[in-house]
PDB file of C-alpha atoms and ligand atoms in Angstrom:
ATOM      1  CA  MET A 115       0.000   0.000   0.000  1.00  0.00           C
ATOM      2  CA  ASN A 116       1.432   3.447  -0.852  1.00  0.00           C
ATOM      3  CA  ALA A 117       0.912   6.546   1.304  1.00  0.00           C
ATOM      4  CA  THR A 118      -2.178   7.742  -0.608  1.00  0.00           C
ATOM      5  CA  GLN A 119      -4.023   4.396  -0.501  1.00  0.00           C
ATOM      6  CA  ARG A 120      -6.631   3.896   2.207  1.00  0.00           C
ATOM      7  CA  PRO A 121      -6.851   0.472   3.850  1.00  0.00           C
ATOM      8  CA  VAL A 122      -9.665  -1.694   2.530  1.00  0.00           C
ATOM      9  CA  ASP A 123     -12.580  -2.166   4.923  1.00  0.00           C
ATOM     10  CA  LEU A 124     -12.542  -5.951   5.386  1.00  0.00           C
ATOM     11  CA  ARG A 125     -15.393  -6.235   7.859  1.00  0.00           C
ATOM     12  CA  GLY A 126     -17.775  -9.145   7.374  1.00  0.00           C
ATOM     13  CA  GLN A 127     -21.352  -9.568   8.536  1.00  0.00           C
ATOM     14  CA  ILE A 128     -23.468 -12.318  10.058  1.00  0.00           C
ATOM     15  CA  GLY A 129     -26.999 -11.203  10.711  1.00  0.00           C
ATOM     16  CA  PRO A 130     -26.890  -8.303  13.202  1.00  0.00           C
ATOM     17  CA  ILE A 131     -23.215  -8.838  14.006  1.00  0.00           C
ATOM     18  CA  THR A 132     -20.442  -6.970  12.222  1.00  0.00           C
ATOM     19  CA  LEU A 133     -17.218  -8.954  12.225  1.00  0.00           C
ATOM     20  CA  SER A 134     -13.787  -7.351  12.498  1.00  0.00           C
ATOM     21  CA  SER A 135     -12.781  -9.183   9.323  1.00  0.00           C
ATOM     22  CA  TYR A 136     -14.199 -11.383   6.608  1.00  0.00           C
ATOM     23  CA  LEU A 137     -12.913 -14.749   7.853  1.00  0.00           C
ATOM     24  CA  PHE A 138     -13.307 -17.056  10.777  1.00  0.00           C
ATOM     25  CA  ASN A 139     -13.057 -20.751  11.513  1.00  0.00           C
ATOM     26  CA  ALA A 140     -15.620 -23.311  10.404  1.00  0.00           C
ATOM     27  CA  SER A 141     -17.096 -25.757  12.843  1.00  0.00           C
ATOM     28  CA  GLY A 142     -14.763 -28.663  12.204  1.00  0.00           C
ATOM     29  CA  PRO A 143     -11.066 -28.864  12.969  1.00  0.00           C
ATOM     30  CA  ARG A 144      -9.325 -27.570  16.081  1.00  0.00           C
ATOM     31  CA  CYS A 145     -12.345 -26.007  17.779  1.00  0.00           C
ATOM     32  CA  THR A 146     -13.381 -28.713  20.240  1.00  0.00           C
ATOM     33  CA  THR A 147     -11.519 -27.953  23.466  1.00  0.00           C
ATOM     34  CA  GLU A 148     -11.411 -24.752  25.495  1.00  0.00           C
ATOM     35  CA  GLN A 149      -7.695 -24.460  24.751  1.00  0.00           C
ATOM     36  CA  GLU A 150      -8.303 -24.631  20.983  1.00  0.00           C
ATOM     37  CA  LEU A 151     -11.149 -22.122  21.199  1.00  0.00           C
ATOM     38  CA  ILE A 152      -9.115 -19.631  23.268  1.00  0.00           C
ATOM     39  CA  LYS A 153      -6.295 -19.964  20.752  1.00  0.00           C
ATOM     40  CA  LEU A 154      -8.753 -19.155  17.983  1.00  0.00           C
ATOM     41  CA  GLY A 155      -9.936 -16.171  19.975  1.00  0.00           C
ATOM     42  CA  ARG A 156      -6.387 -14.837  20.146  1.00  0.00           C
ATOM     43  CA  SER A 157      -5.839 -15.317  16.405  1.00  0.00           C
ATOM     44  CA  ARG A 158      -7.068 -13.157  13.511  1.00  0.00           C
ATOM     45  CA  SER A 159     -10.184 -15.332  13.181  1.00  0.00           C
ATOM     46  CA  ALA A 160     -13.039 -12.800  13.294  1.00  0.00           C
ATOM     47  CA  ALA A 161     -15.170 -15.018  15.511  1.00  0.00           C
ATOM     48  CA  VAL A 162     -14.823 -18.142  17.600  1.00  0.00           C
ATOM     49  CA  MET A 163     -16.885 -21.032  16.253  1.00  0.00           C
ATOM     50  CA  THR A 164     -17.214 -24.206  18.295  1.00  0.00           C
ATOM     51  CA  LYS A 165     -17.216 -27.782  17.081  1.00  0.00           C
ATOM     52  CA  SER A 166     -20.805 -28.964  16.596  1.00  0.00           C
ATOM     53  CA  CYS A 167     -22.053 -30.129  19.953  1.00  0.00           C
ATOM     54  CA  THR A 168     -24.419 -32.929  20.837  1.00  0.00           C
ATOM     55  CA  LEU A 169     -26.416 -33.534  23.989  1.00  0.00           C
ATOM     56  CA  ALA A 170     -23.885 -35.988  25.416  1.00  0.00           C
ATOM     57  CA  PRO A 171     -20.116 -35.928  24.888  1.00  0.00           C
ATOM     58  CA  ARG A 172     -19.004 -38.038  21.907  1.00  0.00           C
ATOM     59  CA  ALA A 173     -15.681 -39.687  21.132  1.00  0.00           C
ATOM     60  CA  GLY A 174     -16.613 -39.726  17.438  1.00  0.00           C
ATOM     61  CA  ASN A 175     -16.067 -42.414  14.827  1.00  0.00           C
ATOM     62  CA  ALA A 176     -13.279 -44.993  14.724  1.00  0.00           C
ATOM     63  CA  GLU A 177      -9.816 -44.018  13.434  1.00  0.00           C
ATOM     64  CA  PRO A 178      -8.554 -43.475  10.836  1.00  0.00           C
ATOM     65  CA  ARG A 179     -11.328 -40.973  10.214  1.00  0.00           C
ATOM     66  CA  TYR A 180      -9.447 -38.075   8.561  1.00  0.00           C
ATOM     67  CA  ARG A 181      -7.066 -38.329   5.625  1.00  0.00           C
ATOM     68  CA  ALA A 182      -5.360 -35.409   3.930  1.00  0.00           C
ATOM     69  CA  LEU A 183      -5.476 -35.692   0.127  1.00  0.00           C
ATOM     70  CA  PRO A 184      -3.608 -33.802  -2.599  1.00  0.00           C
ATOM     71  CA  LEU A 185      -6.420 -31.248  -2.945  1.00  0.00           C
ATOM     72  CA  GLY A 186      -8.155 -31.397   0.428  1.00  0.00           C
ATOM     73  CA  ALA A 187      -9.279 -34.190   2.713  1.00  0.00           C
ATOM     74  CA  ILE A 188     -11.845 -36.904   3.311  1.00  0.00           C
ATOM     75  CA  GLN A 189     -13.205 -37.204   6.826  1.00  0.00           C
ATOM     76  CA  SER A 190     -15.822 -38.964   8.874  1.00  0.00           C
ATOM     77  CA  MET A 191     -15.188 -37.559  12.314  1.00  0.00           C
ATOM     78  CA  GLY A 192     -18.592 -38.467  13.737  1.00  0.00           C
ATOM     79  CA  LEU A 193     -19.062 -35.304  15.805  1.00  0.00           C
ATOM     80  CA  PRO A 194     -16.431 -35.789  18.503  1.00  0.00           C
ATOM     81  CA  ASN A 195     -17.227 -33.078  21.060  1.00  0.00           C
ATOM     82  CA  LEU A 196     -17.413 -32.385  24.778  1.00  0.00           C
ATOM     83  CA  GLY A 197     -21.211 -32.290  25.019  1.00  0.00           C
ATOM     84  CA  TYR A 198     -23.214 -29.061  25.062  1.00  0.00           C
ATOM     85  CA  GLN A 199     -22.958 -28.480  28.783  1.00  0.00           C
ATOM     86  CA  ALA A 200     -19.187 -28.165  28.565  1.00  0.00           C
ATOM     87  CA  TYR A 201     -19.559 -25.398  25.956  1.00  0.00           C
ATOM     88  CA  LEU A 202     -22.179 -23.646  28.071  1.00  0.00           C
ATOM     89  CA  GLU A 203     -19.860 -23.783  31.038  1.00  0.00           C
ATOM     90  CA  MET A 204     -16.821 -22.411  29.164  1.00  0.00           C
ATOM     91  CA  LEU A 205     -18.772 -19.645  27.367  1.00  0.00           C
ATOM     92  CA  PRO A 206     -17.994 -16.846  29.867  1.00  0.00           C
ATOM     93  CA  ARG A 207     -14.282 -17.548  29.410  1.00  0.00           C
ATOM     94  CA  LEU A 208     -14.581 -17.698  25.611  1.00  0.00           C
ATOM     95  CA  LYS A 209     -16.420 -14.362  25.670  1.00  0.00           C
ATOM     96  CA  GLN A 210     -13.476 -12.784  27.480  1.00  0.00           C
ATOM     97  CA  VAL A 211     -11.453 -12.873  24.238  1.00  0.00           C
ATOM     98  CA  GLY A 212     -13.742 -10.092  23.010  1.00  0.00           C
ATOM     99  CA  LYS A 213     -15.037 -11.668  19.802  1.00  0.00           C
ATOM    100  CA  PRO A 214     -18.408 -13.034  18.762  1.00  0.00           C
ATOM    101  CA  VAL A 215     -18.797 -16.646  19.858  1.00  0.00           C
ATOM    102  CA  VAL A 216     -20.779 -18.862  17.511  1.00  0.00           C
ATOM    103  CA  ILE A 217     -22.081 -22.117  18.952  1.00  0.00           C
ATOM    104  CA  SER A 218     -22.534 -24.944  16.473  1.00  0.00           C
ATOM    105  CA  ILE A 219     -25.309 -27.345  17.463  1.00  0.00           C
ATOM    106  CA  SER A 220     -25.846 -30.747  15.894  1.00  0.00           C
ATOM    107  CA  GLY A 221     -28.460 -32.673  17.826  1.00  0.00           C
ATOM    108  CA  LEU A 222     -29.181 -36.266  16.894  1.00  0.00           C
ATOM    109  CA  SER A 223     -32.919 -35.575  17.123  1.00  0.00           C
ATOM    110  CA  LEU A 224     -35.282 -32.611  17.215  1.00  0.00           C
ATOM    111  CA  ALA A 225     -35.674 -33.105  20.957  1.00  0.00           C
ATOM    112  CA  ASP A 226     -31.880 -32.836  21.401  1.00  0.00           C
ATOM    113  CA  ASN A 227     -31.742 -29.723  19.240  1.00  0.00           C
ATOM    114  CA  THR A 228     -34.627 -28.187  21.179  1.00  0.00           C
ATOM    115  CA  THR A 229     -32.853 -28.749  24.499  1.00  0.00           C
ATOM    116  CA  MET A 230     -29.560 -27.336  23.258  1.00  0.00           C
ATOM    117  CA  VAL A 231     -30.977 -24.353  21.355  1.00  0.00           C
ATOM    118  CA  SER A 232     -33.092 -23.422  24.403  1.00  0.00           C
ATOM    119  CA  ALA A 233     -30.041 -23.599  26.654  1.00  0.00           C
ATOM    120  CA  PHE A 234     -27.850 -21.485  24.380  1.00  0.00           C
ATOM    121  CA  MET A 235     -30.659 -18.974  23.809  1.00  0.00           C
ATOM    122  CA  ALA A 236     -30.364 -18.240  27.519  1.00  0.00           C
ATOM    123  CA  SER A 237     -26.552 -17.973  27.384  1.00  0.00           C
ATOM    124  CA  SER A 238     -24.058 -15.270  26.387  1.00  0.00           C
ATOM    125  CA  ALA A 239     -23.404 -16.871  22.961  1.00  0.00           C
ATOM    126  CA  ASP A 240     -23.671 -14.359  20.122  1.00  0.00           C
ATOM    127  CA  LEU A 241     -24.975 -16.625  17.364  1.00  0.00           C
ATOM    128  CA  LEU A 242     -26.145 -20.205  16.973  1.00  0.00           C
ATOM    129  CA  GLU A 243     -25.344 -22.228  13.866  1.00  0.00           C
ATOM    130  CA  ILE A 244     -27.541 -25.315  13.744  1.00  0.00           C
ATOM    131  CA  ASN A 245     -25.964 -28.089  11.735  1.00  0.00           C
ATOM    132  CA  PHE A 246     -28.501 -29.747   9.413  1.00  0.00           C
ATOM    133  CA  SER A 247     -25.860 -31.452   7.339  1.00  0.00           C
ATOM    134  CA  CYS A 248     -23.469 -33.786   9.145  1.00  0.00           C
ATOM    135  CA  PRO A 249     -23.067 -36.769   6.786  1.00  0.00           C
ATOM    136  CA  ASN A 250     -21.078 -38.902   9.178  1.00  0.00           C
ATOM    137  CA  ILE A 251     -23.498 -40.368  11.713  1.00  0.00           C
ATOM    138  CA  GLU A 252     -24.630 -43.830  10.755  1.00  0.00           C
ATOM    139  CA  GLY A 253     -28.410 -44.098  10.651  1.00  0.00           C
ATOM    140  CA  LYS A 254     -28.901 -40.292  10.732  1.00  0.00           C
ATOM    141  CA  PRO A 255     -29.517 -38.852   7.272  1.00  0.00           C
ATOM    142  CA  GLN A 256     -28.624 -35.221   6.661  1.00  0.00           C
ATOM    143  CA  LEU A 257     -31.649 -33.176   7.731  1.00  0.00           C
ATOM    144  CA  GLY A 258     -31.044 -30.549   5.086  1.00  0.00           C
ATOM    145  CA  TYR A 259     -31.887 -33.058   2.359  1.00  0.00           C
ATOM    146  CA  ASP A 260     -35.353 -33.635   3.816  1.00  0.00           C
ATOM    147  CA  LEU A 261     -37.663 -30.658   3.342  1.00  0.00           C
ATOM    148  CA  THR A 262     -40.424 -32.008   5.546  1.00  0.00           C
ATOM    149  CA  GLN A 263     -38.143 -32.614   8.502  1.00  0.00           C
ATOM    150  CA  THR A 264     -36.378 -29.295   7.952  1.00  0.00           C
ATOM    151  CA  ARG A 265     -39.754 -27.552   8.150  1.00  0.00           C
ATOM    152  CA  GLN A 266     -40.710 -29.464  11.307  1.00  0.00           C
ATOM    153  CA  ALA A 267     -37.389 -28.604  12.922  1.00  0.00           C
ATOM    154  CA  LEU A 268     -37.623 -24.903  12.051  1.00  0.00           C
ATOM    155  CA  ASP A 269     -41.232 -24.708  13.265  1.00  0.00           C
ATOM    156  CA  THR A 270     -39.886 -25.558  16.724  1.00  0.00           C
ATOM    157  CA  LEU A 271     -36.345 -24.166  16.766  1.00  0.00           C
ATOM    158  CA  CYS A 272     -37.351 -20.707  15.563  1.00  0.00           C
ATOM    159  CA  THR A 273     -39.657 -20.212  18.546  1.00  0.00           C
ATOM    160  CA  LEU A 274     -37.093 -20.779  21.283  1.00  0.00           C
ATOM    161  CA  GLY A 275     -35.646 -17.288  21.697  1.00  0.00           C
ATOM    162  CA  ASP A 276     -34.425 -14.107  20.052  1.00  0.00           C
ATOM    163  CA  LYS A 277     -30.771 -14.881  19.497  1.00  0.00           C
ATOM    164  CA  PRO A 278     -29.868 -14.949  15.801  1.00  0.00           C
ATOM    165  CA  ILE A 279     -29.727 -18.460  14.411  1.00  0.00           C
ATOM    166  CA  GLY A 280     -28.369 -19.827  11.168  1.00  0.00           C
ATOM    167  CA  LEU A 281     -28.272 -23.188   9.455  1.00  0.00           C
ATOM    168  CA  LYS A 282     -25.315 -25.116   8.142  1.00  0.00           C
ATOM    169  CA  LEU A 283     -26.551 -26.641   4.917  1.00  0.00           C
ATOM    170  CA  PRO A 284     -25.382 -29.580   2.872  1.00  0.00           C
ATOM    171  CA  PRO A 285     -24.401 -28.931  -0.743  1.00  0.00           C
ATOM    172  CA  TYR A 286     -27.250 -29.031  -3.263  1.00  0.00           C
ATOM    173  CA  PHE A 287     -26.740 -29.932  -6.893  1.00  0.00           C
ATOM    174  CA  ASP A 288     -29.993 -29.187  -8.652  1.00  0.00           C
ATOM    175  CA  MET A 289     -31.760 -25.886  -9.338  1.00  0.00           C
ATOM    176  CA  ALA A 290     -35.035 -27.394  -8.120  1.00  0.00           C
ATOM    177  CA  HIS A 291     -33.407 -28.138  -4.769  1.00  0.00           C
ATOM    178  CA  PHE A 292     -31.997 -24.600  -4.442  1.00  0.00           C
ATOM    179  CA  ASP A 293     -35.487 -23.256  -5.209  1.00  0.00           C
ATOM    180  CA  ALA A 294     -37.286 -25.543  -2.785  1.00  0.00           C
ATOM    181  CA  MET A 295     -34.907 -24.998   0.121  1.00  0.00           C
ATOM    182  CA  ALA A 296     -34.736 -21.230  -0.391  1.00  0.00           C
ATOM    183  CA  ASP A 297     -38.556 -21.021  -0.553  1.00  0.00           C
ATOM    184  CA  LEU A 298     -38.760 -22.870   2.732  1.00  0.00           C
ATOM    185  CA  LEU A 299     -36.006 -20.981   4.553  1.00  0.00           C
ATOM    186  CA  GLN A 300     -37.357 -17.547   3.800  1.00  0.00           C
ATOM    187  CA  GLN A 301     -40.510 -18.387   5.716  1.00  0.00           C
ATOM    188  CA  TYR A 302     -38.484 -18.410   8.961  1.00  0.00           C
ATOM    189  CA  PRO A 303     -36.689 -15.694  10.971  1.00  0.00           C
ATOM    190  CA  ILE A 304     -33.213 -17.089  10.408  1.00  0.00           C
ATOM    191  CA  ALA A 305     -30.248 -14.718  10.224  1.00  0.00           C
ATOM    192  CA  PHE A 306     -27.868 -16.698   8.027  1.00  0.00           C
ATOM    193  CA  VAL A 307     -27.149 -19.904   6.135  1.00  0.00           C
ATOM    194  CA  THR A 308     -23.707 -21.453   5.872  1.00  0.00           C
ATOM    195  CA  CYS A 309     -22.951 -23.078   2.521  1.00  0.00           C
ATOM    196  CA  VAL A 310     -21.579 -25.749   2.395  1.00  0.00           C
ATOM    197  CA  ASN A 311     -20.801 -28.650   4.653  1.00  0.00           C
ATOM    198  CA  SER A 312     -18.489 -31.306   3.209  1.00  0.00           C
ATOM    199  CA  VAL A 313     -19.762 -33.240   0.194  1.00  0.00           C
ATOM    200  CA  GLY A 314     -21.071 -36.253   2.053  1.00  0.00           C
ATOM    201  CA  ASN A 315     -20.584 -39.935   1.404  1.00  0.00           C
ATOM    202  CA  THR A 316     -17.730 -39.804  -1.054  1.00  0.00           C
ATOM    203  CA  LEU A 317     -15.212 -42.639  -1.360  1.00  0.00           C
ATOM    204  CA  VAL A 318     -11.443 -42.329  -1.759  1.00  0.00           C
ATOM    205  CA  ILE A 319      -9.464 -45.496  -2.402  1.00  0.00           C
ATOM    206  CA  ASP A 320      -5.764 -46.243  -2.022  1.00  0.00           C
ATOM    207  CA  PRO A 321      -5.091 -48.361  -5.135  1.00  0.00           C
ATOM    208  CA  GLU A 322      -1.829 -49.761  -3.727  1.00  0.00           C
ATOM    209  CA  THR A 323      -3.423 -51.288  -0.667  1.00  0.00           C
ATOM    210  CA  GLU A 324      -6.816 -51.618  -2.415  1.00  0.00           C
ATOM    211  CA  THR A 325      -8.350 -50.151   0.714  1.00  0.00           C
ATOM    212  CA  ALA A 326     -10.714 -47.308   1.532  1.00  0.00           C
ATOM    213  CA  MET A 327      -8.843 -44.322   2.996  1.00  0.00           C
ATOM    214  CA  ILE A 328     -10.938 -44.036   6.165  1.00  0.00           C
ATOM    215  CA  ARG A 329     -12.527 -46.637   8.447  1.00  0.00           C
ATOM    216  CA  PRO A 330     -16.047 -45.371   9.330  1.00  0.00           C
ATOM    217  CA  LYS A 331     -19.046 -46.296   7.186  1.00  0.00           C
ATOM    218  CA  GLY A 332     -17.009 -48.634   4.977  1.00  0.00           C
ATOM    219  CA  GLY A 333     -14.888 -45.706   3.771  1.00  0.00           C
ATOM    220  CA  PHE A 334     -17.695 -43.256   2.919  1.00  0.00           C
ATOM    221  CA  GLY A 335     -16.938 -39.767   4.178  1.00  0.00           C
ATOM    222  CA  GLY A 336     -17.211 -36.035   3.619  1.00  0.00           C
ATOM    223  CA  LEU A 337     -14.983 -34.529   0.934  1.00  0.00           C
ATOM    224  CA  CYS A 338     -13.418 -31.175   1.838  1.00  0.00           C
ATOM    225  CA  GLY A 339     -10.938 -28.615   0.537  1.00  0.00           C
ATOM    226  CA  ASP A 340     -10.132 -27.560  -3.033  1.00  0.00           C
ATOM    227  CA  TYR A 341     -12.220 -30.383  -4.468  1.00  0.00           C
ATOM    228  CA  ILE A 342     -15.411 -28.739  -3.286  1.00  0.00           C
ATOM    229  CA  LYS A 343     -14.757 -25.037  -3.911  1.00  0.00           C
ATOM    230  CA  PRO A 344     -16.852 -24.877  -7.111  1.00  0.00           C
ATOM    231  CA  ILE A 345     -19.704 -26.569  -5.231  1.00  0.00           C
ATOM    232  CA  GLY A 346     -19.448 -24.110  -2.339  1.00  0.00           C
ATOM    233  CA  LEU A 347     -19.353 -21.155  -4.722  1.00  0.00           C
ATOM    234  CA  ALA A 348     -22.407 -22.393  -6.601  1.00  0.00           C
ATOM    235  CA  ASN A 349     -24.370 -22.886  -3.384  1.00  0.00           C
ATOM    236  CA  VAL A 350     -23.462 -19.431  -2.060  1.00  0.00           C
ATOM    237  CA  ARG A 351     -24.438 -17.841  -5.358  1.00  0.00           C
ATOM    238  CA  ALA A 352     -27.679 -19.818  -5.673  1.00  0.00           C
ATOM    239  CA  PHE A 353     -28.836 -18.999  -2.140  1.00  0.00           C
ATOM    240  CA  ARG A 354     -27.762 -15.341  -2.383  1.00  0.00           C
ATOM    241  CA  GLN A 355     -29.888 -15.027  -5.511  1.00  0.00           C
ATOM    242  CA  ARG A 356     -32.906 -16.649  -3.886  1.00  0.00           C
ATOM    243  CA  LEU A 357     -32.935 -15.495  -0.249  1.00  0.00           C
ATOM    244  CA  PRO A 358     -33.994 -12.063   1.017  1.00  0.00           C
ATOM    245  CA  GLN A 359     -31.178  -9.713   2.061  1.00  0.00           C
ATOM    246  CA  ARG A 360     -32.092 -10.158   5.746  1.00  0.00           C
ATOM    247  CA  ILE A 361     -30.530 -13.658   5.520  1.00  0.00           C
ATOM    248  CA  ASP A 362     -26.740 -13.569   5.147  1.00  0.00           C
ATOM    249  CA  VAL A 363     -24.992 -16.328   3.224  1.00  0.00           C
ATOM    250  CA  ILE A 364     -21.702 -17.495   4.745  1.00  0.00           C
ATOM    251  CA  GLY A 365     -19.300 -19.343   2.442  1.00  0.00           C
ATOM    252  CA  VAL A 366     -17.185 -22.366   3.272  1.00  0.00           C
ATOM    253  CA  GLY A 367     -15.392 -24.903   1.115  1.00  0.00           C
ATOM    254  CA  GLY A 368     -11.870 -24.833  -0.262  1.00  0.00           C
ATOM    255  CA  ILE A 369     -10.784 -21.374   0.892  1.00  0.00           C
ATOM    256  CA  LYS A 370      -7.027 -21.289   1.325  1.00  0.00           C
ATOM    257  CA  THR A 371      -5.992 -18.020  -0.355  1.00  0.00           C
ATOM    258  CA  GLY A 372      -7.213 -14.444  -0.580  1.00  0.00           C
ATOM    259  CA  THR A 373      -8.283 -15.199  -4.137  1.00  0.00           C
ATOM    260  CA  ASP A 374     -10.520 -18.053  -2.964  1.00  0.00           C
ATOM    261  CA  ALA A 375     -12.115 -15.735  -0.393  1.00  0.00           C
ATOM    262  CA  PHE A 376     -12.591 -13.090  -3.104  1.00  0.00           C
ATOM    263  CA  GLU A 377     -14.420 -15.587  -5.327  1.00  0.00           C
ATOM    264  CA  TYR A 378     -16.837 -16.317  -2.479  1.00  0.00           C
ATOM    265  CA  LEU A 379     -17.278 -12.565  -2.038  1.00  0.00           C
ATOM    266  CA  LEU A 380     -18.163 -12.156  -5.715  1.00  0.00           C
ATOM    267  CA  ALA A 381     -20.665 -15.002  -5.322  1.00  0.00           C
ATOM    268  CA  GLY A 382     -22.335 -13.052  -2.502  1.00  0.00           C
ATOM    269  CA  ALA A 383     -20.898 -14.344   0.777  1.00  0.00           C
ATOM    270  CA  SER A 384     -21.132 -11.932   3.730  1.00  0.00           C
ATOM    271  CA  ALA A 385     -18.249 -13.743   5.453  1.00  0.00           C
ATOM    272  CA  VAL A 386     -16.347 -16.990   4.969  1.00  0.00           C
ATOM    273  CA  GLN A 387     -15.269 -19.856   7.185  1.00  0.00           C
ATOM    274  CA  ILE A 388     -12.009 -21.773   6.916  1.00  0.00           C
ATOM    275  CA  ALA A 389     -11.857 -25.500   7.685  1.00  0.00           C
ATOM    276  CA  THR A 390      -9.338 -27.709   5.860  1.00  0.00           C
ATOM    277  CA  CYS A 391      -6.742 -24.969   5.432  1.00  0.00           C
ATOM    278  CA  TYR A 392      -6.996 -24.167   9.152  1.00  0.00           C
ATOM    279  CA  GLU A 393      -6.551 -27.864   9.944  1.00  0.00           C
ATOM    280  CA  GLU A 394      -3.402 -27.995   7.823  1.00  0.00           C
ATOM    281  CA  GLU A 395      -1.881 -24.569   8.548  1.00  0.00           C
ATOM    282  CA  GLY A 396      -3.146 -23.566  11.997  1.00  0.00           C
ATOM    283  CA  THR A 397      -4.229 -20.084  13.056  1.00  0.00           C
ATOM    284  CA  SER A 398      -1.689 -18.282  10.826  1.00  0.00           C
ATOM    285  CA  CYS A 399      -4.052 -18.971   7.904  1.00  0.00           C
ATOM    286  CA  PHE A 400      -6.416 -16.230   9.121  1.00  0.00           C
ATOM    287  CA  ASP A 401      -3.826 -13.397   8.978  1.00  0.00           C
ATOM    288  CA  ARG A 402      -2.384 -14.651   5.698  1.00  0.00           C
ATOM    289  CA  ILE A 403      -5.710 -15.002   3.859  1.00  0.00           C
ATOM    290  CA  GLU A 404      -6.958 -11.686   5.275  1.00  0.00           C
ATOM    291  CA  ARG A 405      -3.790  -9.936   4.069  1.00  0.00           C
ATOM    292  CA  GLU A 406      -4.030 -11.543   0.621  1.00  0.00           C
ATOM    293  CA  LEU A 407      -7.691 -10.584   0.322  1.00  0.00           C
ATOM    294  CA  GLY A 408      -6.953  -6.990   1.348  1.00  0.00           C
ATOM    295  CA  GLN A 409      -4.174  -6.705  -1.230  1.00  0.00           C
ATOM    296  CA  LEU A 410      -6.358  -8.172  -3.967  1.00  0.00           C
ATOM    297  CA  LEU A 411      -9.268  -5.826  -3.221  1.00  0.00           C
ATOM    298  CA  GLN A 412      -6.896  -2.875  -3.119  1.00  0.00           C
ATOM    299  CA  ARG A 413      -5.359  -3.787  -6.476  1.00  0.00           C
ATOM    300  CA  LYS A 414      -8.831  -4.061  -7.971  1.00  0.00           C
ATOM    301  CA  GLY A 415      -9.909  -0.706  -6.546  1.00  0.00           C
ATOM    302  CA  TYR A 416     -12.524  -1.974  -4.116  1.00  0.00           C
ATOM    303  CA  ALA A 417     -12.737   0.050  -0.885  1.00  0.00           C
ATOM    304  CA  SER A 418     -14.665  -2.537   1.116  1.00  0.00           C
ATOM    305  CA  ILE A 419     -16.133  -6.013   1.311  1.00  0.00           C
ATOM    306  CA  ALA A 420     -19.570  -4.449   0.817  1.00  0.00           C
ATOM    307  CA  GLN A 421     -18.522  -2.916  -2.511  1.00  0.00           C
ATOM    308  CA  ALA A 422     -17.388  -6.224  -4.022  1.00  0.00           C
ATOM    309  CA  LYS A 423     -20.063  -8.444  -2.514  1.00  0.00           C
ATOM    310  CA  GLY A 424     -22.169 -10.236  -5.128  1.00  0.00           C
ATOM    311  CA  GLN A 425     -20.484  -8.454  -8.037  1.00  0.00           C
ATOM    312  CA  LEU A 426     -20.025 -11.644 -10.068  1.00  0.00           C
ATOM    313  CA  LYS A 427     -20.350 -11.078 -13.807  1.00  0.00           C
ATOM    314  CA  THR A 428     -21.842 -13.753 -16.011  1.00  0.00           C
ATOM    315  CA  LEU A 429     -21.403 -14.252 -19.740  1.00  0.00           C
ATOM    316  CA  ASP A 430     -25.018 -13.848 -20.797  1.00  0.00           C
TER     317      ASP A 430
HETATM  318  C1  SIN B 214     -18.070 -34.634  11.763  1.00  0.00           C
HETATM  319  O1  SIN B 214     -17.782 -34.417  12.939  1.00  0.00           O
HETATM  320  O2  SIN B 214     -18.324 -35.772  11.343  1.00  0.00           O
HETATM  321  C2  SIN B 214     -18.114 -33.495  10.796  1.00  0.00           C
HETATM  322  C3  SIN B 214     -19.188 -32.550  11.143  1.00  0.00           C
HETATM  323  C4  SIN B 214     -20.086 -32.240  10.005  1.00  0.00           C
HETATM  324  O3  SIN B 214     -19.868 -32.705   8.889  1.00  0.00           O
HETATM  325  O4  SIN B 214     -21.060 -31.541  10.204  1.00  0.00           O
END
């Protein structure tokens, strides 16, 4: 930046909350324990997002359940977490870092979600992200692929308090599905959607050993990282085009450079979350990607995130 250039305003937005920057961690790697969450709070991550919690603590699926791949990872973690009460108990200490705290909730039933959402509605959490898209629990299909159950869940969960809530959605692959889900979601007072969770139930094989890469579910697991960036971008764009402005769209999937974050911004994301890159690089990824994004916006003459948001051009 030369002396006459003004710094780019990199603030992101989730519902009523303005973030100090455009990026924060996704619910996924390195956000399970209090130590990991405090470390996130002290990093350049704009918020502190917890691992999706369940009613009871969970050890998660059998190992190996995460494998790094040339362009990302396959994982079937199975929601290892400390149980929601542990996150409730540590919340006052997480809040001391001075950033918004986002609690990710992934109940195994509507009753579980009701209990946990009610409890966090009465807490000092800033936002709740309810996970309708974990592909890794045997016998529990992803809620976000079932419109009827999504409606039933929202009918209850949206009545439990005033704190802003959002939904973590699975990736959709058909225009009819974008239309149907967006039609449904806009009937509810949700503040944001997060697009996308990993692409569920993929299979990666090691041809040398003729074996699936991960143990759970016979090798089926969620694909993450670069592989899924075009899917994440498409979902952000599709939901931004269909949802009212009162619902922010948060992007996640394959963001490891400022350019990746910029592409999500063009698609209409109000903020982005980092998962696989954070797993591989640690908290330094937040400063690096933020710096790269700032430099890119500056070079392109954008003064702020808001100016570039949704500015994707198409060829028609
Ligand atoms: C997991 O813990 O299995 C990943 C969480 C998710 O995909 O929502």
